XYZ file of C-alpha atoms in Angstrom:
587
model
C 3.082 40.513 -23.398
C 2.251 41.917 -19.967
C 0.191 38.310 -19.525
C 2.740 36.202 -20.810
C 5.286 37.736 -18.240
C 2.344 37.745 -15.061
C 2.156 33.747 -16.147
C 5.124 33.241 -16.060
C 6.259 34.654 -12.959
C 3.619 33.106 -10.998
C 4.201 29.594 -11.884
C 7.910 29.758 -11.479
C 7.334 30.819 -8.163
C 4.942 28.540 -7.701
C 7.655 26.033 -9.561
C 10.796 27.144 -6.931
C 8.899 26.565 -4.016
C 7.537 23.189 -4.806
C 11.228 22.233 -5.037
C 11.884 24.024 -2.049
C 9.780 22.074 -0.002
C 11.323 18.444 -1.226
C 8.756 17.713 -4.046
C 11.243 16.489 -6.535
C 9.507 14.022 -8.678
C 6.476 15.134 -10.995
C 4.248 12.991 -13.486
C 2.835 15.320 -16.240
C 0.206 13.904 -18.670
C -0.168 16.135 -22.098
C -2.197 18.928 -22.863
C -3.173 21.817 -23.470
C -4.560 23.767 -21.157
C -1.960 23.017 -18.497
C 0.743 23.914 -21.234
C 2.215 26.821 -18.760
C 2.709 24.695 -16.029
C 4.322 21.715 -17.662
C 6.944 24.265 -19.459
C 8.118 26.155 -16.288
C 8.420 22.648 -14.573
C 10.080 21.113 -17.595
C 12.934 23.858 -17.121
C 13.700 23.205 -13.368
C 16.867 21.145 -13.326
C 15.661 19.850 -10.366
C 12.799 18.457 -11.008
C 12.499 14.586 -12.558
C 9.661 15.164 -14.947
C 7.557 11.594 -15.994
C 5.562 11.683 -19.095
C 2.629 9.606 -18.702
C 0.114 9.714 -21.584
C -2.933 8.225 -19.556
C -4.043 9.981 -16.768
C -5.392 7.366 -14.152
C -1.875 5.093 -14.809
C 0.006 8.220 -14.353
C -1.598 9.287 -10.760
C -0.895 5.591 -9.812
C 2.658 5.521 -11.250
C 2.798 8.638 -8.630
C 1.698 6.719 -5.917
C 3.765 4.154 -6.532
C 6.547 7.039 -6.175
C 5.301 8.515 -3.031
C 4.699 4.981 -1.852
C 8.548 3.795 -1.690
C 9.815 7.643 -1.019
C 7.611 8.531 1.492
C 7.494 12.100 0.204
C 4.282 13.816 -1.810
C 4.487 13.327 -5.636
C 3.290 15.570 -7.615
C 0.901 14.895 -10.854
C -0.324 17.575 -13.233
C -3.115 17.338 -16.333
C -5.379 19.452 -18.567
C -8.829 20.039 -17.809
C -11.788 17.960 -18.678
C -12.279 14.593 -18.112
C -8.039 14.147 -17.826
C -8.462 15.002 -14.388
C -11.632 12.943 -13.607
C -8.803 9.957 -14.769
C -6.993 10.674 -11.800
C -10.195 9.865 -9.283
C -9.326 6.081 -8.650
C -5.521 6.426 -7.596
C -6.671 9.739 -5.571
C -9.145 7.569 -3.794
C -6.574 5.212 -3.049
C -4.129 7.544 -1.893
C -6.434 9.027 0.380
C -7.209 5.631 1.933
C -3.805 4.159 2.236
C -2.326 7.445 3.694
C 0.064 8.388 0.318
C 1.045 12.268 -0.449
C 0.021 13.499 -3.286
C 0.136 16.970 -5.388
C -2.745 17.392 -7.663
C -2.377 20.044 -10.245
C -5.573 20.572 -12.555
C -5.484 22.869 -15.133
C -8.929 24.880 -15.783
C -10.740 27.106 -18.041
C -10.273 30.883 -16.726
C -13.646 31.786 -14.224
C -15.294 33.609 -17.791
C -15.312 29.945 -19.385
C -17.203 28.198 -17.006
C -20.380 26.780 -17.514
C -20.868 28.544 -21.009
C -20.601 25.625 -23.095
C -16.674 25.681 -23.846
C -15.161 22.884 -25.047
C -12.889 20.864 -22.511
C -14.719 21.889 -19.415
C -16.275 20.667 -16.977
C -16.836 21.654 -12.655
C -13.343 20.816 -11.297
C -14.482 22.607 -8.446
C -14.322 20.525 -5.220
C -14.243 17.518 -8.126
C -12.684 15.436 -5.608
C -14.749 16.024 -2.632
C -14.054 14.527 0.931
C -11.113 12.330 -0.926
C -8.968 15.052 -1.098
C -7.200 16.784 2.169
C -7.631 19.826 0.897
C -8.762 22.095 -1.945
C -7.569 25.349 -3.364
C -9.111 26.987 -6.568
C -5.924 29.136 -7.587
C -5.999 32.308 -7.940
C -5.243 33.723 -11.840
C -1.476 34.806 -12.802
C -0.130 37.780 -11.687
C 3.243 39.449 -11.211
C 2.211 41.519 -8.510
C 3.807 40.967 -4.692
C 1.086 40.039 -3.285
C -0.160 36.866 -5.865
C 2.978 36.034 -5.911
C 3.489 35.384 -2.145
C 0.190 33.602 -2.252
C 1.298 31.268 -4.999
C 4.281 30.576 -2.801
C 2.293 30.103 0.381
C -0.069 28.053 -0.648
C 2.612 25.605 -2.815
C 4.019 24.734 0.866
C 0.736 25.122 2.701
C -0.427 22.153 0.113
C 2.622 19.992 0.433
C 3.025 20.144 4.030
C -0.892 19.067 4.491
C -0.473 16.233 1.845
C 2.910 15.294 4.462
C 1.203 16.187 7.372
C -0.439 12.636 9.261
C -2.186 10.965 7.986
C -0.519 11.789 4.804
C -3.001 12.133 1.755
C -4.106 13.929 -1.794
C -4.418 17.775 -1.877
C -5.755 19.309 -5.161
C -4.734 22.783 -6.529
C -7.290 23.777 -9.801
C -5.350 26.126 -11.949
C -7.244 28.507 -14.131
C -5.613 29.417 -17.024
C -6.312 32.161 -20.042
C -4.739 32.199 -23.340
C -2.140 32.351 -24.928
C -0.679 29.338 -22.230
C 3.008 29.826 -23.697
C 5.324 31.045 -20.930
C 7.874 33.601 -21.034
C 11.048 30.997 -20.437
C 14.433 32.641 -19.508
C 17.653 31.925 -17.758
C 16.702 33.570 -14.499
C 12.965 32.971 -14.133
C 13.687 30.653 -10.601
C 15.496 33.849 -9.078
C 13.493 34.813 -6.689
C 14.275 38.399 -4.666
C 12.549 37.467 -1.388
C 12.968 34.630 0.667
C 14.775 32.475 -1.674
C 15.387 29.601 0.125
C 11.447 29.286 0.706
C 8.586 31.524 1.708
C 7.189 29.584 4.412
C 8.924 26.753 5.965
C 6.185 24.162 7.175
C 7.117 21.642 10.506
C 5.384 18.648 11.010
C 5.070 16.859 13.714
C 4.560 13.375 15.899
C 1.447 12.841 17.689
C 2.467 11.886 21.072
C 0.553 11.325 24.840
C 1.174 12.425 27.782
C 3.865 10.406 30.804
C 0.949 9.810 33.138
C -0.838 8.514 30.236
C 1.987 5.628 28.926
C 1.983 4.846 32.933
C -2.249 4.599 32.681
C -1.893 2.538 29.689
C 1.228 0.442 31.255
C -0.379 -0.431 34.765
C -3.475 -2.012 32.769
C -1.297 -4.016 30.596
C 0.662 -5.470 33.889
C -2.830 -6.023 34.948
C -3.390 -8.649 32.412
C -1.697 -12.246 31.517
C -2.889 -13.026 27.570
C -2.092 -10.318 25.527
C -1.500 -9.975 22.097
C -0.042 -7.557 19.695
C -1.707 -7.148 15.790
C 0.398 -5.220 13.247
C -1.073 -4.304 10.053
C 0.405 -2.402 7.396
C 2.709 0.628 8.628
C 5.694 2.272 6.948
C 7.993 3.603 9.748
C 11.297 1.786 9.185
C 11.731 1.735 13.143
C 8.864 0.483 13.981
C 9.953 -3.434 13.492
C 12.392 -2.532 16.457
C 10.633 -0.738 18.745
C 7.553 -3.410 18.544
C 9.477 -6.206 18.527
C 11.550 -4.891 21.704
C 7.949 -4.565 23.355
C 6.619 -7.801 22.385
C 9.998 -9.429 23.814
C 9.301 -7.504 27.121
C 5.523 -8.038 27.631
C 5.893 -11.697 26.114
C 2.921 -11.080 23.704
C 2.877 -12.678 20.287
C 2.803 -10.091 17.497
C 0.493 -11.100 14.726
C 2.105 -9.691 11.527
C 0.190 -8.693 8.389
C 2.378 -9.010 5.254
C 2.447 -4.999 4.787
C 3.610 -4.465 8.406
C 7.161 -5.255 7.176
C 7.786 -7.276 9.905
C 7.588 -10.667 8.357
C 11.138 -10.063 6.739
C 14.584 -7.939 8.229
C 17.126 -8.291 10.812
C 15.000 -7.883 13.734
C 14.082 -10.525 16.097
C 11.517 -12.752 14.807
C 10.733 -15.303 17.684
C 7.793 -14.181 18.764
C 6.392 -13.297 15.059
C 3.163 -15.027 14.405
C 2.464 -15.455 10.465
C 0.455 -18.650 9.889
C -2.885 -17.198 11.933
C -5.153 -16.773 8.647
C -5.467 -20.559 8.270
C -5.451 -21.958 12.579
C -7.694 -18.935 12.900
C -10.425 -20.486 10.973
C -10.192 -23.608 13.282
C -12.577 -22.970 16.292
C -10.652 -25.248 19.111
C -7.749 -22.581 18.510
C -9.575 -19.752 18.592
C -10.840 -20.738 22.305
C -7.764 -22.026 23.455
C -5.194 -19.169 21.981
C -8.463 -16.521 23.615
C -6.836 -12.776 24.910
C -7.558 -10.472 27.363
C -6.380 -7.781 25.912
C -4.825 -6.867 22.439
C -2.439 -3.891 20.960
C -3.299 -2.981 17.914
C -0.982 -1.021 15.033
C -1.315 0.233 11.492
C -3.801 -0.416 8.522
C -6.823 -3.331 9.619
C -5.001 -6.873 8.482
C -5.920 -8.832 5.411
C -6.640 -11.296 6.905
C -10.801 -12.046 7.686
C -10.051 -15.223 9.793
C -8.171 -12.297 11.821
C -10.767 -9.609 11.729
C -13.189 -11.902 12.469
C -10.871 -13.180 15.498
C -10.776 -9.595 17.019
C -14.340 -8.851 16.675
C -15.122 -12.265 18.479
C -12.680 -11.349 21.335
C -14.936 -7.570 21.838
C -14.343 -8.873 25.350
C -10.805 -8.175 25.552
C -9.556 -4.745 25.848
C -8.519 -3.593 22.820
C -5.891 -0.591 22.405
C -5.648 0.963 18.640
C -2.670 2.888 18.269
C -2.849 5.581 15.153
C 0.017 7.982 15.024
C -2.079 9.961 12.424
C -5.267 10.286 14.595
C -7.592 8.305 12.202
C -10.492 5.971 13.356
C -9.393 2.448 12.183
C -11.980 0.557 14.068
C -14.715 -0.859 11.614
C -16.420 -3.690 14.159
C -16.632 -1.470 16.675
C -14.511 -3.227 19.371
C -11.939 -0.831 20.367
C -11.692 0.396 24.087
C -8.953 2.790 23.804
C -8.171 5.031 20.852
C -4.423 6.138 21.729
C -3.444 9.009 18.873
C 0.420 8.977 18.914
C 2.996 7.845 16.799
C 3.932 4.060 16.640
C 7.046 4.111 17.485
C 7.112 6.417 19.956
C 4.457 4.476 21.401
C 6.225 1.196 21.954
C 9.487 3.047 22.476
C 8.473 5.323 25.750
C 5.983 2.357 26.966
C 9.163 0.410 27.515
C 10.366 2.661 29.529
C 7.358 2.504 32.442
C 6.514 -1.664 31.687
C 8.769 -4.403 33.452
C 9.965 -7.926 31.626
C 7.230 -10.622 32.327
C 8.521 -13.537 33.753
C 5.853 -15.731 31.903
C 5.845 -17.186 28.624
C 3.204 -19.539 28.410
C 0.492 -17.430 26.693
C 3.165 -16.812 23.858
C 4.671 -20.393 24.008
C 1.073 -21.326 23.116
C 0.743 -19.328 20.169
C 4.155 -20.417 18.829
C 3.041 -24.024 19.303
C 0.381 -23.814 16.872
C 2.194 -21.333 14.621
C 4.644 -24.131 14.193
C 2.192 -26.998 13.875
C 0.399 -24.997 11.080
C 3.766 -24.295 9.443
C 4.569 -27.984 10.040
C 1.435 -29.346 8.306
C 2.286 -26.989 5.217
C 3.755 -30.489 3.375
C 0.811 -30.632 1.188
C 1.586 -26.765 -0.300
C 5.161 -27.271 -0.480
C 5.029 -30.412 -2.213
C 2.283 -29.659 -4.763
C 4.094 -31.204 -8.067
C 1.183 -28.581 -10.533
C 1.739 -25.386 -10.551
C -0.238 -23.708 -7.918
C -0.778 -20.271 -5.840
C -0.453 -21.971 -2.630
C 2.893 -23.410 -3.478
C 4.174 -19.975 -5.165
C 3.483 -17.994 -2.315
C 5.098 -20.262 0.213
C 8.902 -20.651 -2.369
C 8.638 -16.898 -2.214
C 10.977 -15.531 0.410
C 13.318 -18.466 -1.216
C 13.058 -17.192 -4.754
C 13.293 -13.553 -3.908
C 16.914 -11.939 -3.853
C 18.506 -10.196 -0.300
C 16.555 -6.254 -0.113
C 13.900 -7.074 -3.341
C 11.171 -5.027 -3.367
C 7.499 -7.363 -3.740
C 4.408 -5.781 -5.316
C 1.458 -7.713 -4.841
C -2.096 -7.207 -6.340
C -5.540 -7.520 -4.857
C -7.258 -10.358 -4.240
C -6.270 -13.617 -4.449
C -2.601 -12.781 -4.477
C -2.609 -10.783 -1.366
C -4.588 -13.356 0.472
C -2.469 -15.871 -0.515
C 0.903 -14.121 0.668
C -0.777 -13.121 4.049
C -1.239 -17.766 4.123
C 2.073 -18.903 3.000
C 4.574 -16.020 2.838
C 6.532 -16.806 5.835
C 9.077 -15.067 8.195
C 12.275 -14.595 6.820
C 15.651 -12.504 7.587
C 15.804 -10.758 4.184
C 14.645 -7.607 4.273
C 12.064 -7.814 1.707
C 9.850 -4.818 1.526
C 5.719 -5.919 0.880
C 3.763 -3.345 -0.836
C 0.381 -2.906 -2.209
C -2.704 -1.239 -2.923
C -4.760 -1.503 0.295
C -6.554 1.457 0.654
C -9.422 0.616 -1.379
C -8.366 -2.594 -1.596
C -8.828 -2.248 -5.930
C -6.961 -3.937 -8.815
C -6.780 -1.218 -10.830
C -3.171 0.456 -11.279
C -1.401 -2.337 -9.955
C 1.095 -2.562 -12.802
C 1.258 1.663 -12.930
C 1.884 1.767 -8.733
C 4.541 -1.339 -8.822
C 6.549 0.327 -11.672
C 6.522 3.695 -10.390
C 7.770 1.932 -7.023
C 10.737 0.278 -9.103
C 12.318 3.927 -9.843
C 13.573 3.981 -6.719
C 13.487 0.563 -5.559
C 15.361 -2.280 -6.810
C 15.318 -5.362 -7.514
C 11.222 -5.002 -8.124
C 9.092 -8.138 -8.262
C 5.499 -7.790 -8.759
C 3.036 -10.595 -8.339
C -0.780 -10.169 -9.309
C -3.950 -12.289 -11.081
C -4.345 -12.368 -14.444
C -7.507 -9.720 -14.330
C -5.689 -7.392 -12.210
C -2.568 -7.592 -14.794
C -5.090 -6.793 -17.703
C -6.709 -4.064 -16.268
C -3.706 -1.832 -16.034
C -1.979 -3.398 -19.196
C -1.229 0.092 -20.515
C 0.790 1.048 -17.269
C 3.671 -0.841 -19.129
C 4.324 1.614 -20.803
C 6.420 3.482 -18.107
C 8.838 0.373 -18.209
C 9.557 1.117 -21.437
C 9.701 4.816 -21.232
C 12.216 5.031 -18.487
C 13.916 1.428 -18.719
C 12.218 0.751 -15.242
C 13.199 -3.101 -14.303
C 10.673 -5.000 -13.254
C 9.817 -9.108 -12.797
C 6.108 -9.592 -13.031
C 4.656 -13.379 -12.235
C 1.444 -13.082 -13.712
C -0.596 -16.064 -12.086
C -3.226 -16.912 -14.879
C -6.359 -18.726 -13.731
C -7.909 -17.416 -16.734
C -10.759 -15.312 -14.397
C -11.048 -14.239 -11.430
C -10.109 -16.901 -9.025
C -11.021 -15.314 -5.618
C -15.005 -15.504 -6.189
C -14.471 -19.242 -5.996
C -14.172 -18.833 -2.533
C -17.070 -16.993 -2.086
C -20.850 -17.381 -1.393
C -21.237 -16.643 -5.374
C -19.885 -20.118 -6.083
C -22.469 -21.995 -4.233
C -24.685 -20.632 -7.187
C -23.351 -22.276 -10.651
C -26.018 -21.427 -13.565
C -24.385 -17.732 -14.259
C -21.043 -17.974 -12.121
C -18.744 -18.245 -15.096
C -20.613 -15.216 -16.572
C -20.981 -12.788 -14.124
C -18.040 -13.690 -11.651
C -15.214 -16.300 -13.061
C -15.259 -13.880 -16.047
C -12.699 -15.832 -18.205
C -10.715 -13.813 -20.690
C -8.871 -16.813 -22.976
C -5.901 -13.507 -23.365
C -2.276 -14.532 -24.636
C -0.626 -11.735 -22.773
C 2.848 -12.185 -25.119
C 1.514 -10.127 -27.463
C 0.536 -6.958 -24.872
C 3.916 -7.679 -23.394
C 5.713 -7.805 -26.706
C 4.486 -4.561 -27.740
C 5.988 -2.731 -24.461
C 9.251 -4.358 -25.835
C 8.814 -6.455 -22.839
C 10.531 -10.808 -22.436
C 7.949 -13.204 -22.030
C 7.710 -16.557 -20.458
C 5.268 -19.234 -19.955
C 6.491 -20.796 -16.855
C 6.311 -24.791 -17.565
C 6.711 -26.302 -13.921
C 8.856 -25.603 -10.421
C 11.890 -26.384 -11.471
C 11.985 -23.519 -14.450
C 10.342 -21.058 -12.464
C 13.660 -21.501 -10.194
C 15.768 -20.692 -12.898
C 13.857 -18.142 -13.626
C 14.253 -16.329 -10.578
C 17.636 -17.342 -9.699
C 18.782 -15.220 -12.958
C 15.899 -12.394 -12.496
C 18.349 -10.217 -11.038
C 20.970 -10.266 -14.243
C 18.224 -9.253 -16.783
C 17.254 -5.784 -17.068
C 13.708 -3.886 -18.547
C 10.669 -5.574 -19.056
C 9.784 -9.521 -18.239
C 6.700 -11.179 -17.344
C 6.577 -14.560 -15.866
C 3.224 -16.576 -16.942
C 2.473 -19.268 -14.325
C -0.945 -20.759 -15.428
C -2.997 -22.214 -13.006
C -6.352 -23.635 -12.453
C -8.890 -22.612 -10.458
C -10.681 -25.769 -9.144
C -7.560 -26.935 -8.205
C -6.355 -24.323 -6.635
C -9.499 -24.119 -4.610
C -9.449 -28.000 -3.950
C -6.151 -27.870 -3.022
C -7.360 -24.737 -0.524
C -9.467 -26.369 1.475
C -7.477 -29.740 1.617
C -4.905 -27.669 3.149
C -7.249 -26.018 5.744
C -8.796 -29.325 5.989
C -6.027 -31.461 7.769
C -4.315 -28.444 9.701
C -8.065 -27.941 11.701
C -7.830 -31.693 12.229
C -4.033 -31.064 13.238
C -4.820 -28.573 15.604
C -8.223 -29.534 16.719
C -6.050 -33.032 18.099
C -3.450 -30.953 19.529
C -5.426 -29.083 21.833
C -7.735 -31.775 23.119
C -4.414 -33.570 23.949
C -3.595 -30.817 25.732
C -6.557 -30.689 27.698
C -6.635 -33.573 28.175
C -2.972 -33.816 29.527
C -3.850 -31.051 31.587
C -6.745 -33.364 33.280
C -4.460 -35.825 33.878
């Protein structure tokens, strides 16, 4: 009795002050071992408990969560292998800057490493991914355990918050018998009860003679440019835009930077640079000086490859959580302060350039490229060009888009162009992987609505049992599978050069009829049969409600034909333009 009492009290403290510090939301896989925890929790009415049966979609259905919130989810397994499940979406969390809660369950210290069933060294079983590590301490009701088990619930949550945000992992050990002690009052807690320890976080910032360091070398140059990957601060479109408009740079946005779509001002938003940045007569003529950098590194490789080029210029990477996102090695200033903040006070010490013609020049061939798009726009077969580009049309006013790895991404970051509808671009950039795509994107559409969610037909099977939450919770969700039957991106790569084994080892064709898998989720499916039913698709996506996928079946030699064809006539565009420029210029 004594232990069921100490176990109890110690995770309902531990239970109280997780709520106290905002974690509302938890996703608890079965079992036994963690049996304590998931009780207490369960009897918290305010905490939104998510039953997910497989561990790795349930940490991504988290992230997904944490994603759209922008507050640390919590997740919470037995021990064993359940919590080596959780090891991809960790990684990505870690990598893409998402707070999460990880609560392992363990074998008590005596069952360790003595052959017992379910157990294995969840001891630092996360290494460098995680932020931090704590191996709990066992239940007890004394004063003393329980102020730790309060402390360190807001020590962990405020270090999974804290920039960059990330994964922290709590390892619970846990004797028999696991069944708690569950009464009326076991949230009451005598001291402190509105929190033990109240955590505040902070904004990096610099100092004023700093901003006027950094401002007096910006007036210093003429060609300046300003690259925005992806970032989550809802100001930030403002305060960057409002310093592009003042130091007349272009801003070249990534899809994630959430620029691409909103009220703000959009003049002087670049999108069309992954396809005139392959064309070498642009790259010369559109050359900087010096370049602002913000958030995650692009998508784009034409662009990466762009900056590296220009190591010349002086490059400024702005990271409001202090990280080190400089992989070619090009940077010349590493300012650690908040993005906003950033563009906000640097107003304040920078005058309005008079001249335009550095920016006017990046427009022009942003709207040539845009111009030429006639053969992606008019493509009569179904294709991923031409689905990318109808996009922003299709979507509905606020949607929320999901896109998955590889090919799809890409092919946003081409032809998804700027628009004033607030359409919110997610994904699973961090390590860049198509696993959990369907677990992230649905756990993303509890709070976010209406949810679209476009990925390949690989990516859709490899997380085919994250459906599962749709029909759990009723979650509504419009996925446009694009089906190439393989993996369509390697067609673009080296590998493809090299036929005799490419099918086998990289183009990986599955021959799946995904209305069965959907079916079984009691999920609507479609097989989309050309442009004009895809519209009507769309145009009624917002009226129906759970599960439906969208099948648009493409091909991947034509897709890749059509590719190149594309990239073909806009170098030939641009290559024209800008020896008629010169040549005016001689004149």
């Amino acid at each position: 009795m004594n232990h069921q009492v100490s176990i109890t009290a110690y995770l309902a403290a531990f239970v109280a002050e997780l709520v106290q510090t905002g974690i509302k939301d938890v996703v608890v896989s079965p079992g036994s071992r963690s049996t304590p925890m998931a009780m207490v929790m369960a009897e918290h009415p305010a905490i939104n408990i998510h039953i997910h049966v497989d561990e790795r979609s349930a940490a991504f259905f988290a992230l997904g969560i944490a994603k759209v919130t922008n507050k640390p989810v919590a997740i919470l397994c037995t021990s064993g292998t359940a919590a080596a499940n959780y090891f991809p979406a960790i990684v990505e969390a870690r990598y893409s800057r998402v707070p999460l809660l990880v609560l392992t369950a363990d074998r008590p210290h005596e069952l360790r490493e003595v052959g017992a069933p379910q157990a294995i060294d969840q001891i630092h079983l996360y290494g460098q991914h995680v932020k931090w590590f704590a191996d709990m301490a066992l239940p007890e009701n004394s004063t003393e355990i329980i102020r730790y088990a309060r402390t360190v619930c807001a020590r962990a949550a405020a270090i999974a918050s804290q920039a960059p945000a990330g994964p922290v992992h709590l390892n619970f050990p846990f004797r028999e018998p696991l069944i708690p002690k569950l009464e009326e009052d076991i949230f009451e807690l005598e001291e402190r009860p509105m929190g033990y320890v109240n955590v505040r976080n902070g904004d990096l910032t610099i100092r004023e003679d700093g901003l006027k360091e950094i401002s007096n070398k910006l007036n210093g140059y003429k060609n300046g440019i300003i690259v925005c990957g992806n970032i989550a601060d809802e100001r930030f479109a403002q305060a960057v835009t409002d310093l592009s408009d003042m130091l007349k740079f272009p801003i070249l946005a990534d899809p994630l930077s959430q620029l691409r779509s909103g009220q703000h001002h959009l003049e002087n938003i670049v999108e069309t640079y992954d396809t005139f940045l392959r064309n070498e007569d642009a790259k010369a003529y559109l050359k900087p000086d010096v370049i602002l950098r913000f958030g995650a590194m692009p998508v784009s490789k034409a662009l990466t490859i762009f900056l590296k080029e220009n190591h010349q210029a002086e490059q400024f990477v702005i990271d409001g959580a202090g990280g080190w996102r400089d992989p070619a090695s090009v940077s010349t200033e590493m300012i650690f302060c908040n993005e906003t903040i950033f563009c906000e006070q640097l107003l304040a010490f920078s005058e309005t350039r008079k001249s335009v013609k550095f920016l006017e020049k990046w427009q022009a061939i942003n709207n040539l490229t845009k111009a030429n798009m006639a053969l992606i726009k008019d493509s009569q077969i179904l294709s991923e060009g031409r689905l990318f580009y109808q996009l922003a049309d299709m979507l509905p006013e606020g949607a929320t888009l999901f896109v998955g790895n590889s090919m799809p991404i890409r092919d946003l970051d081409s032809f998804f162009l700027n628009n004033h509808k607030s359409i919110k671009v997610i994904a699973n950039r961090g390590a860049n992987g198509i696993d959990g795509t369907v677990s992230t994107a649905l756990g993303a559409g509890l709070y976010s609505q209406p949810l679209y969610l476009v990925l390949g037909d690989l990516t859709f099977f490899h997380d085919l049992n994250g459906l599962v939450a749709a029909k759990l919770y009723g979650i509504d969700i419009r996925i446009i599978v694009v089906n190439n039957n393989g993996g369509g991106i390697f067609s673009f790569l080296p590998q493809s050069q090299h036929p005799k084994n490419f099918e086998l080892l990289f183009g990986t064709p599955l021959n799946l009829e995904f209305e069965h898998a959907v079916k079984m989720f009691n999920g609507n499916f479609t097989r989309v049969k050309g442009w004009e039913h895809l519209g009507e698709l769309m145009n009624q996506s917002t009226e129906v409600k759970g599960l439906n996928v969208y099948e648009v079946v493409t091909n991947r030699e034509s897709n890749l034909t059509e590719h190149r064809e594309f990239w073909r006539i806009v170098t030939q565009e641009i290559s024209n333009f800008v020896k008629g420029v010169h040549n005016a210029a001689k004149d």
